[in-house]
Short mmCIF file of C-alpha atoms and ligand atoms in Angstrom, two decimals:
data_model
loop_
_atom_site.label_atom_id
_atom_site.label_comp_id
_atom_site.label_asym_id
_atom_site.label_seq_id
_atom_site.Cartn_x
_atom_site.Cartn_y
_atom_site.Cartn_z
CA UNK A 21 -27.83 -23.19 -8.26
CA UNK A 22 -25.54 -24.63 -10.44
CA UNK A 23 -22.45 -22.14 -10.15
CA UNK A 24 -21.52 -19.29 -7.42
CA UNK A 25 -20.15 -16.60 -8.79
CA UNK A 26 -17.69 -13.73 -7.38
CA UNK A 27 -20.12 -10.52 -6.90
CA UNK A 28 -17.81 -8.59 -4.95
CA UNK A 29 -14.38 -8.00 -3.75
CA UNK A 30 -13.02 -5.69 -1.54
CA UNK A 31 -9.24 -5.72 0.54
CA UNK A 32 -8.01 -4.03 3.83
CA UNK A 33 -4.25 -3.87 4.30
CA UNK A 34 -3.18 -2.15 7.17
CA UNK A 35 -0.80 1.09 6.55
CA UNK A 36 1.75 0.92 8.41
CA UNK A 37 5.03 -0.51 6.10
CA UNK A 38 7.80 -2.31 7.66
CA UNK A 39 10.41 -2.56 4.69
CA UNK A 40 13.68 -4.42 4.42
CA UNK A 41 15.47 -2.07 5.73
CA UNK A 42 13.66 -1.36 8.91
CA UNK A 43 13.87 -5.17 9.67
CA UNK A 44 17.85 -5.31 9.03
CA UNK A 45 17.90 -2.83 12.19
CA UNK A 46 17.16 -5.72 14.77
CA UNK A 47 17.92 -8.84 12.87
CA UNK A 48 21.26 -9.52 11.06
CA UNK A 49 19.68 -9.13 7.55
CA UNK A 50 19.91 -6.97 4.36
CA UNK A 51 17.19 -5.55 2.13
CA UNK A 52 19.65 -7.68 -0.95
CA UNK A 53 19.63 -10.98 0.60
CA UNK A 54 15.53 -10.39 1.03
CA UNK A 55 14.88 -9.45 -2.54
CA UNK A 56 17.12 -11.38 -4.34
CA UNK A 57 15.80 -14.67 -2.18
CA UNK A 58 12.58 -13.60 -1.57
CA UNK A 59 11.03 -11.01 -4.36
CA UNK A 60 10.23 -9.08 -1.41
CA UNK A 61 10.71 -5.35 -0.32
CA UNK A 62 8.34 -4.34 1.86
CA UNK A 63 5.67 -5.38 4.32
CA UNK A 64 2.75 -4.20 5.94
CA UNK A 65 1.97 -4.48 9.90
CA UNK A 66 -1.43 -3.82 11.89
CA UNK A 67 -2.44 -1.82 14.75
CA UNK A 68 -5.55 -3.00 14.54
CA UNK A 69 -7.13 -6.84 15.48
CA UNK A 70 -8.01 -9.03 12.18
CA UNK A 71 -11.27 -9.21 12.89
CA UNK A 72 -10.93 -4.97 12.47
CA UNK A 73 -9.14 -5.41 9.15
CA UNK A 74 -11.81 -7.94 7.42
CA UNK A 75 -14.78 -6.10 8.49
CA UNK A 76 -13.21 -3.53 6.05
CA UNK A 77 -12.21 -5.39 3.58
CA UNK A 78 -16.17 -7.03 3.61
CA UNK A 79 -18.13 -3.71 3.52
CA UNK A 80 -15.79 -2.95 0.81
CA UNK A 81 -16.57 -6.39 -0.72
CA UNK A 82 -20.56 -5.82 -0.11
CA UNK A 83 -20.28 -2.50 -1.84
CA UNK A 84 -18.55 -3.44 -4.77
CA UNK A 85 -21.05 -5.80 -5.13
CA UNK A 86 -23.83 -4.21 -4.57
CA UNK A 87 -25.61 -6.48 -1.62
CA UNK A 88 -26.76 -5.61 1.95
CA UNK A 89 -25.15 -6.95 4.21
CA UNK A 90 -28.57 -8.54 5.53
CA UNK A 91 -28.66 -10.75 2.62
CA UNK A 92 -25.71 -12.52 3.77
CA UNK A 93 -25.91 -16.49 5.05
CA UNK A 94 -22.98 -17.73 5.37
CA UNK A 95 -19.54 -15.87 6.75
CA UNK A 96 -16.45 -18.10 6.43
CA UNK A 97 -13.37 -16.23 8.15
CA UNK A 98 -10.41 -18.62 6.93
CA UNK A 99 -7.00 -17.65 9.23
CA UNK A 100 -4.52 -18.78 11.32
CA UNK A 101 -4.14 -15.75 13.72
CA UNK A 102 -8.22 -15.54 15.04
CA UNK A 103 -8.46 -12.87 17.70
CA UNK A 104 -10.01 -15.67 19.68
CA UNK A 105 -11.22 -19.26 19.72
CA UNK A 106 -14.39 -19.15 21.51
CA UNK A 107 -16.10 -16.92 20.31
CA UNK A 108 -15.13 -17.24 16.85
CA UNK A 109 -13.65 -14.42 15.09
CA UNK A 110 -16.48 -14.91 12.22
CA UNK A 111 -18.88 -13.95 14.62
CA UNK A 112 -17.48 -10.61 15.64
CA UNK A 113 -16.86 -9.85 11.99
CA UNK A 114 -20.98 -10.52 11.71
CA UNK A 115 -21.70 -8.30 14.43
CA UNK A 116 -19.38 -5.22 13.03
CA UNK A 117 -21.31 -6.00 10.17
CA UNK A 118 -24.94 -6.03 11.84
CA UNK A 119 -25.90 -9.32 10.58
CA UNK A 120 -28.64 -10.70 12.76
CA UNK A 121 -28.54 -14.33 12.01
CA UNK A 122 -26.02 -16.14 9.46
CA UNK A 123 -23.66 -19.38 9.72
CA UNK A 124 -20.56 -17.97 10.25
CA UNK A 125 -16.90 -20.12 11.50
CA UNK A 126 -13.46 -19.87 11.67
CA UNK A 127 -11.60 -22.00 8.59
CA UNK A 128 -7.76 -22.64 9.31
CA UNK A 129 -5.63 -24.22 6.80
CA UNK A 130 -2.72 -22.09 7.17
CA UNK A 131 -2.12 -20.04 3.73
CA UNK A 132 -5.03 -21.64 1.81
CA UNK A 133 -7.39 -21.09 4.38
CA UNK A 134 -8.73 -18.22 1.91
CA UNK A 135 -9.01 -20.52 -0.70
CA UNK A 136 -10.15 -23.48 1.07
CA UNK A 137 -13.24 -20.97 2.22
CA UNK A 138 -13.87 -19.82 -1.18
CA UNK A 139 -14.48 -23.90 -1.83
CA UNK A 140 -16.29 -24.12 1.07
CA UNK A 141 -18.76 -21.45 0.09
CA UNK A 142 -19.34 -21.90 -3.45
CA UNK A 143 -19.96 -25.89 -2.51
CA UNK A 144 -22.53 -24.66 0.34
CA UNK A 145 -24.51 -22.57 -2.50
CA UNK A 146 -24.46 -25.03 -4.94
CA UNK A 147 -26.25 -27.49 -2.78
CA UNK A 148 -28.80 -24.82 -2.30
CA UNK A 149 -27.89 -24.47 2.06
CA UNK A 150 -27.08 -20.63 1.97
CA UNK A 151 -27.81 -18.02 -0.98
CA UNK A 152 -25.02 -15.37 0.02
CA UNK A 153 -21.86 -15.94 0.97
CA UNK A 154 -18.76 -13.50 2.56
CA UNK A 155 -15.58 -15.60 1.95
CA UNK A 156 -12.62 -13.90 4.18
CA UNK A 157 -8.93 -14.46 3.61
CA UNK A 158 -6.75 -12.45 6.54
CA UNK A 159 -4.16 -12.41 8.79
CA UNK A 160 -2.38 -10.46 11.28
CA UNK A 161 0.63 -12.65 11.30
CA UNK A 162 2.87 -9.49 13.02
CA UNK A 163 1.33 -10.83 16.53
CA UNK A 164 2.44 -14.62 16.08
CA UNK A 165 5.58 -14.25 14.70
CA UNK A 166 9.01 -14.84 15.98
CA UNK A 167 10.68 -11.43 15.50
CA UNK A 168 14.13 -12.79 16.71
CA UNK A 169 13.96 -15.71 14.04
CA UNK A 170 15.74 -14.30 10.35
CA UNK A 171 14.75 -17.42 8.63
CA UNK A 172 10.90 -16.68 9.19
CA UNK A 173 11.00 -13.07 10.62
CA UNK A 174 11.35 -11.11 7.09
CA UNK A 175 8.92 -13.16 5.25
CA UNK A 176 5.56 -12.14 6.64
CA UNK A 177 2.89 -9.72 6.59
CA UNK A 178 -0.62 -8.57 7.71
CA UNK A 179 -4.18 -7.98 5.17
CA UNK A 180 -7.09 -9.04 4.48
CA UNK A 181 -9.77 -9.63 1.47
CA UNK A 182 -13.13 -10.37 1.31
CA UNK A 183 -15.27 -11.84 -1.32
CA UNK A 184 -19.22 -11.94 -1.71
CA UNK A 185 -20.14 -15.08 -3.47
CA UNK A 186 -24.65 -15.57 -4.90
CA UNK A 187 -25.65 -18.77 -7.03
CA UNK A 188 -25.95 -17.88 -10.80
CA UNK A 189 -26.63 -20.47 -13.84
CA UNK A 190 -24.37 -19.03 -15.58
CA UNK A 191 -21.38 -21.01 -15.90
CA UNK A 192 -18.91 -18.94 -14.29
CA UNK A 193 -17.25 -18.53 -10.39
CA UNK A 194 -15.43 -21.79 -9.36
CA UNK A 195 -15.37 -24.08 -12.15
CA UNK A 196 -13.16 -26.61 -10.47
CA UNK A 197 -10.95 -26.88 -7.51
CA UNK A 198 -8.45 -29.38 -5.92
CA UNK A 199 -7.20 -29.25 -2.57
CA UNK A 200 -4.90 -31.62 -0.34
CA UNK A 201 -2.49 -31.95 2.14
CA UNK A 202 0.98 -33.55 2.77
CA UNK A 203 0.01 -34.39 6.41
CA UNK A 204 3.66 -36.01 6.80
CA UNK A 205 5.16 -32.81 6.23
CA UNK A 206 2.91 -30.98 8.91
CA UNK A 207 6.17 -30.70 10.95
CA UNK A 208 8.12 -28.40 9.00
CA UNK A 209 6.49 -25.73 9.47
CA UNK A 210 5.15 -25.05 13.22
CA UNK A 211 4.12 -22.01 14.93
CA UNK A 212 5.34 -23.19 18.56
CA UNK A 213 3.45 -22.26 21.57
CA UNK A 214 0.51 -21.02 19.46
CA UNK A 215 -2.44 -23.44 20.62
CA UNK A 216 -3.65 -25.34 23.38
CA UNK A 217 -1.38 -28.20 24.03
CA UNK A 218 1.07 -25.51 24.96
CA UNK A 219 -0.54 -24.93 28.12
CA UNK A 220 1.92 -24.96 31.21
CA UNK A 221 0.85 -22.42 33.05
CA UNK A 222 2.75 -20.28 31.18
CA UNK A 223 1.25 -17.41 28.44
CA UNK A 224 0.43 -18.72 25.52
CA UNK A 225 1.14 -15.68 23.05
CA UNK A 226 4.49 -14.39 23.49
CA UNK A 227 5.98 -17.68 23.90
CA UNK A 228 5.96 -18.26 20.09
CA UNK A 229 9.05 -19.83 18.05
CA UNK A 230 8.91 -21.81 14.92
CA UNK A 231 10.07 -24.45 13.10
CA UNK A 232 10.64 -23.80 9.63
CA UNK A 233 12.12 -26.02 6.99
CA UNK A 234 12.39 -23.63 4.14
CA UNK A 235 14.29 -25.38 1.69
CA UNK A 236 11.51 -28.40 2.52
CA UNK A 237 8.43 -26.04 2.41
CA UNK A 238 9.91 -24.82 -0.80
CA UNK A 239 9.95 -28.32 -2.58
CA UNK A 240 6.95 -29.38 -1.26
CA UNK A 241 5.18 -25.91 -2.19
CA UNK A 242 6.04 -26.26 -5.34
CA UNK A 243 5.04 -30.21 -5.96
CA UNK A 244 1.61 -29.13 -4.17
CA UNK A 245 1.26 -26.23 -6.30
CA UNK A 246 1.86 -27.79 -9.83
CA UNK A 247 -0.25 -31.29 -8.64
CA UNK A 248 -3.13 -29.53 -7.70
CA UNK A 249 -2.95 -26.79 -10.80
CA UNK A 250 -2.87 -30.04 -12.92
CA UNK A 251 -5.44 -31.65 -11.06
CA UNK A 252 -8.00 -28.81 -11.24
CA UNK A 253 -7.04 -27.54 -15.06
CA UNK A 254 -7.98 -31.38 -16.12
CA UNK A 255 -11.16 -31.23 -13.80
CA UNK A 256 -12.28 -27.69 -15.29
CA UNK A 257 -11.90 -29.36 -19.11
CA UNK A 258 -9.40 -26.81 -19.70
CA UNK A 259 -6.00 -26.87 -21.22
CA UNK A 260 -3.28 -25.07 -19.67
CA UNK A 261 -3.16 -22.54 -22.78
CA UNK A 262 -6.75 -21.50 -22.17
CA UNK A 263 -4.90 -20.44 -18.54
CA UNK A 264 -5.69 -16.46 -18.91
CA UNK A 265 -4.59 -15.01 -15.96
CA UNK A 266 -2.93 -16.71 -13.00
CA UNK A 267 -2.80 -15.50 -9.22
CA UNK A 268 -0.81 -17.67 -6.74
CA UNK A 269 0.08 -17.38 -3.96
CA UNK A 270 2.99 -15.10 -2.79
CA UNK A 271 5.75 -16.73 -0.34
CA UNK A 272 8.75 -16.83 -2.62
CA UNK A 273 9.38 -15.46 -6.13
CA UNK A 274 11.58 -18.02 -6.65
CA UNK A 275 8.52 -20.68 -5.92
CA UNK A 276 6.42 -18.67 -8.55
CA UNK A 277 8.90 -18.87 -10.99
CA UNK A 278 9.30 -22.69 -10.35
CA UNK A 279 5.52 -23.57 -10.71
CA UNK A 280 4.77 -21.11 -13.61
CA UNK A 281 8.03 -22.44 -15.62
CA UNK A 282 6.46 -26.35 -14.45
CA UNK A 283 3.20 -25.33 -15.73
CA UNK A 284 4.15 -23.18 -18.78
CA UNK A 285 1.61 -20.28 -17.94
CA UNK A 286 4.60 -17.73 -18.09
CA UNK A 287 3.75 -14.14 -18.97
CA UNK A 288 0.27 -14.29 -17.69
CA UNK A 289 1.12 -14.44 -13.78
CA UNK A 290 -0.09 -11.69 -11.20
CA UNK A 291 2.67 -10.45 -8.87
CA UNK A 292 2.47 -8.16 -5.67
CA UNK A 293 4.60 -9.84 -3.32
CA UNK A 294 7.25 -7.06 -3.17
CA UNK A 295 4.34 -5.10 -1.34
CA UNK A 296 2.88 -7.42 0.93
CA UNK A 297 5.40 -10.35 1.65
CA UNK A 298 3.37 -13.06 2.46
CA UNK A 299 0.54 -12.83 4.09
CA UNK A 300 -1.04 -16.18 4.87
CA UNK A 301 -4.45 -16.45 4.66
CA UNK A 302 -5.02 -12.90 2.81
CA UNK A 303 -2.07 -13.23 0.15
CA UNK A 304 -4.25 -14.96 -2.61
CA UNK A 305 -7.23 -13.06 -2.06
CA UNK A 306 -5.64 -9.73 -1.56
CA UNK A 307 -3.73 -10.94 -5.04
CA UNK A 308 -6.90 -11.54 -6.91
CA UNK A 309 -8.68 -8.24 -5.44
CA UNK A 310 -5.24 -5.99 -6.85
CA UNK A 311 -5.21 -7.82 -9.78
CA UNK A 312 -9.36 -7.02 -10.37
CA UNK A 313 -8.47 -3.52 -9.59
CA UNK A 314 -5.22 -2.89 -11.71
CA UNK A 315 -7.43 -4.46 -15.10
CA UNK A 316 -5.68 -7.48 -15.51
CA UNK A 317 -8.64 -9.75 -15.11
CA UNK A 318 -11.32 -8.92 -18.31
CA UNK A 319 -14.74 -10.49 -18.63
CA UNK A 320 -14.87 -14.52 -19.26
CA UNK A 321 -11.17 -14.56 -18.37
CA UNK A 322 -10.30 -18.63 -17.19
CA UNK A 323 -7.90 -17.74 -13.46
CA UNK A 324 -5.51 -20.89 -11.85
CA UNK A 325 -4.74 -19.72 -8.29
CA UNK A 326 -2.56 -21.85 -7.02
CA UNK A 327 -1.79 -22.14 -3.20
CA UNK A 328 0.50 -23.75 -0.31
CA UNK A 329 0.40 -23.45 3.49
CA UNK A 330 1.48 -25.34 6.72
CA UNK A 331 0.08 -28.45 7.45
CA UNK A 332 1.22 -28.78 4.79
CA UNK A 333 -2.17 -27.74 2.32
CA UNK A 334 -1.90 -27.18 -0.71
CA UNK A 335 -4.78 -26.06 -3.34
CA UNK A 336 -5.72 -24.80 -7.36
CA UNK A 337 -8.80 -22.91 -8.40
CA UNK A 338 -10.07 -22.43 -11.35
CA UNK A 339 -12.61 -19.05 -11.66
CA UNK A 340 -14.21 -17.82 -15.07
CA UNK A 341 -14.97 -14.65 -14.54
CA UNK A 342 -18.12 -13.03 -14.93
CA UNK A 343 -19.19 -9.97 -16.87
CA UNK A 344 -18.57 -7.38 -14.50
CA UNK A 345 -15.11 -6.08 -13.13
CA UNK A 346 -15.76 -2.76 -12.06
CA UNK A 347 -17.56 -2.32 -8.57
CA UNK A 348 -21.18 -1.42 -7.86
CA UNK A 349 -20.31 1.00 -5.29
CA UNK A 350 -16.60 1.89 -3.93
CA UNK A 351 -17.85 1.85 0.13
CA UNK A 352 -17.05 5.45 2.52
CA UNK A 353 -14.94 3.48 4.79
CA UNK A 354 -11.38 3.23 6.49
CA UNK A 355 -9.82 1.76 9.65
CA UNK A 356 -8.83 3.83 12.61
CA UNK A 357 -5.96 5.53 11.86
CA UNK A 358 -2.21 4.25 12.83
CA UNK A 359 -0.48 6.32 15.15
CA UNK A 360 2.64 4.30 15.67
CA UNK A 361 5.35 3.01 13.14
CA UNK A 362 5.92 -0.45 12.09
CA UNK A 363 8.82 -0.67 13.33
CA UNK A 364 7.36 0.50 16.75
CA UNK A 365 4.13 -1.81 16.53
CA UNK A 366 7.61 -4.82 16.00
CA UNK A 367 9.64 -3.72 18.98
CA UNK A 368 6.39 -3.89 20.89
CA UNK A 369 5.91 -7.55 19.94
CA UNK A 370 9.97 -8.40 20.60
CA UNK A 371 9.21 -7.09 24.11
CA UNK A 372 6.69 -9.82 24.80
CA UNK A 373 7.74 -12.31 27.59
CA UNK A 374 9.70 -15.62 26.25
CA UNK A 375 10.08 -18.76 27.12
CA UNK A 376 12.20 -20.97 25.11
CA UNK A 377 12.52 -24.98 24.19
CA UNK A 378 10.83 -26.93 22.00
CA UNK A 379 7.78 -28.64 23.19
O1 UT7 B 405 3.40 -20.15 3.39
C1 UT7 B 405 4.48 -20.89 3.89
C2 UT7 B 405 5.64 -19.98 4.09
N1 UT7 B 405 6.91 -20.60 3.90
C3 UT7 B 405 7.67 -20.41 2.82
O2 UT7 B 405 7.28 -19.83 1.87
C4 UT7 B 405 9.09 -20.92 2.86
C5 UT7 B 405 9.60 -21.46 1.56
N2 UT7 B 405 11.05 -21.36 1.55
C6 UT7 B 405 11.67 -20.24 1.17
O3 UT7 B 405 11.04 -19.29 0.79
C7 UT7 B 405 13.19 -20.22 1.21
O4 UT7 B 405 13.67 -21.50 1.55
C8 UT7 B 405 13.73 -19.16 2.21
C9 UT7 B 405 13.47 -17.76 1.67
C10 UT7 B 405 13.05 -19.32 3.56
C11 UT7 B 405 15.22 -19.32 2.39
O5 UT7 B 405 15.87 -19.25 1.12
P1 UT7 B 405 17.00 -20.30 0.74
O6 UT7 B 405 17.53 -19.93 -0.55
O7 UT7 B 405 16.39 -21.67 0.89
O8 UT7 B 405 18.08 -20.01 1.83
P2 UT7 B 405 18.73 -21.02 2.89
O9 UT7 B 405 17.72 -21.41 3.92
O10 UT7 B 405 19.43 -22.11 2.14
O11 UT7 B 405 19.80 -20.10 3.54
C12 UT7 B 405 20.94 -19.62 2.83
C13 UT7 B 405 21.76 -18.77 3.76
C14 UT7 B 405 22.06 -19.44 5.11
O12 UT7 B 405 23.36 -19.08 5.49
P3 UT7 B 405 24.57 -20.13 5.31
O13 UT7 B 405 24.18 -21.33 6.14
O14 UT7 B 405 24.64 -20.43 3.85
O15 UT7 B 405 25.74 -19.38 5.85
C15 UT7 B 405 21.05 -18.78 6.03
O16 UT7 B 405 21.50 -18.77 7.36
O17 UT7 B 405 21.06 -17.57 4.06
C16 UT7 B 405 21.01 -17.39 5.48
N3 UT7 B 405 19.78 -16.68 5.81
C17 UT7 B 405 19.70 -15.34 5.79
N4 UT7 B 405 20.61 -14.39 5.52
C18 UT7 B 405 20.21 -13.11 5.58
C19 UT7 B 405 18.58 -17.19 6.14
N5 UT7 B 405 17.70 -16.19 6.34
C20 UT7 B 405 18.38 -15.03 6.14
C21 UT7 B 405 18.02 -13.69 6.19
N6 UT7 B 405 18.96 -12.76 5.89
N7 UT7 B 405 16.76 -13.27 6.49
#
């Protein structure tokens, strides 16, 4: 095949909403200083594991574009926050969705892992080596995150999105796509305590503090961000005007604004991070999914989506769309329902044991 093209697309976001407000509660903080640094308002927090939330977001994916789920070879779950190592949290998200056999592993880059799955995929089906692909972008962030930390504490969310990607000769899906990383900056942003080589005997979750640069992550963001948009604009054969529509990723207004002013693609930009915060893995996807569903992306339309994360990755896609943007079938389906608050499901993560120092 010499294209793989975007069938189907489908989000889960979990319902309970933590807002500004709720947060300035515990942590000295006020829903002004969030907005007017931040663009955000509110967040959303699960009850649920992300494994729970992407097997939503993929039957809505499958439905929308009207596959079985049997058809699908390949599941790539890209996250930072899997429910477990070994086995991988693509593998339970196969057997929710009764998949007998399929290649299907865990993809963390931080933020882009979404995005660094969608390149996986479409690569993998261009070569011919699978003919169906789920591509998973989602997080439940609420679990690893500091709560006593303002700096990081306000600026995160749970969702997840799914896409279902089949080989087409038509010349649309990813047309081009550029991805790196600033490997010397990997230390300024770490989730401490969150992996292996934290092992003292104590518990690794609940022991989690992090370093977090964020006048550094914003600089570099935006360099990443504006390189790799360039990068994969000239690759595609494109010119910045013939830009349609672009999605980025959410962690700052204030970085959106710098990269779209850099790039001069204002007035055609997708926003929903005064909904969602940002939420890793899933903020692209779930982007592209709302902005699919609210009209804004037409048939043939060219889309940058342009993305950052720890490590520090950094990423730009280029998608023409296809013909259709309406789904197949809208799937019968919705997650357990939430019987606690956000603000509830928070205190219950501040109440984890702690252990402080750096490592
Ligand atoms: O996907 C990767 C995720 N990471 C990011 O997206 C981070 C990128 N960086 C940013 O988004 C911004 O740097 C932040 C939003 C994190 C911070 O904005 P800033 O404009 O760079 O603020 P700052 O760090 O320079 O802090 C300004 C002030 C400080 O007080 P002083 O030292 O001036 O008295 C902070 O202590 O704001 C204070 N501050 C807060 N105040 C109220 C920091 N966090 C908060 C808070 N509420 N939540």
């Amino acid at each position: 095949m010499k294209f793989a093209t975007i069938k189907g697309w489908g989000k889960c976001l979990p319902p309970a909403v933590l807002t500004n407000d709720d947060i300035s509660t515990f942590l000295d903080t006020n829903d002004e200083w969030i907005v007017s640094r931040t663009g955000m308002k509110e967040r959303r927090v699960s009850h649920v594991h992300v494994s729970d939330l992407s097997y939503v977001a993929c039957v809505r994916a499958l439905a929308a574009a009207g596959v079985n789920a049997e058809e699908v070879d390949l599941i790539i779950f890209g996250s930072c926050t899997a429910d477990e190592v070994v086995p991988n949290t693509a593998s339970r998200i196969q057997l929710l969705l009764g998949i007998k056999t399929a290649a299907s592993f865990d993809l963390n880059t931080a933020c882009t892992s979404g995005m660094y799955a969608l390149s996986v995929a479409s690569a993998m089906i261009k070569t011919g080596a699978v003919r169906t692909a789920l591509v998973i972008g989602a997080e439940v962030i609420s679990v690893a995150q500091d709560w006593t930390d303002r700096n990081v504490a306000v600026l995160f969310g749970d969702g997840a999105a799914a896409f279902v990607l089949q080989g087409t000769e038509e010349q649309e899906g990813l047309l081009a796509d550029e991805l790196g990383c600033y490997a010397d900056s990997r230390d300024i942003l770490r989730a401490n305590g969150y992996g292996l080589r934290y092992i003292d005997g104590q518990n690794i979750l609940g022991t989690i503090w992090w370093d977090f640069l964020g006048q550094e992550i914003f600089k570099k963001a935006v360099m990443g961000m504006c390189e790799a948009s360039a990068g994969a604009i000239a690759q595609a054969g494109l010119s910045t005007d013939q830009i349609d529509l672009v999605v980025p990723h959410q962690a700052n207004l204030r970085i959106i604004e710098a990269v779209v002013k850099r790039l001069g693609v204002s007035g055609r930009v997708f926003l929903n991070i005064h909904k969602y915060g940002n939420m890793s893995a899933a903020t692209t996807p779930v982007a592209l999914v709302e902005a699919i569903e609210e009209g804004h992306v037409k048939p043939g339309m060219h889309i940058l989506l342009p993305a950052f994360g720890g490590g520090l990755t950094y990423s730009a896609h280029i998608i023409r769309w296809g013909e259709r943007v309406t789904p197949v079938h809208i799937a019968d389906i919705e997650l357990p329902p939430c019987e606690k608050s956000a603000l509830e499901m928070v205190r219950e993560h501040m109440s984890r044991p702690r252990a402080g120092g750096p490592f």
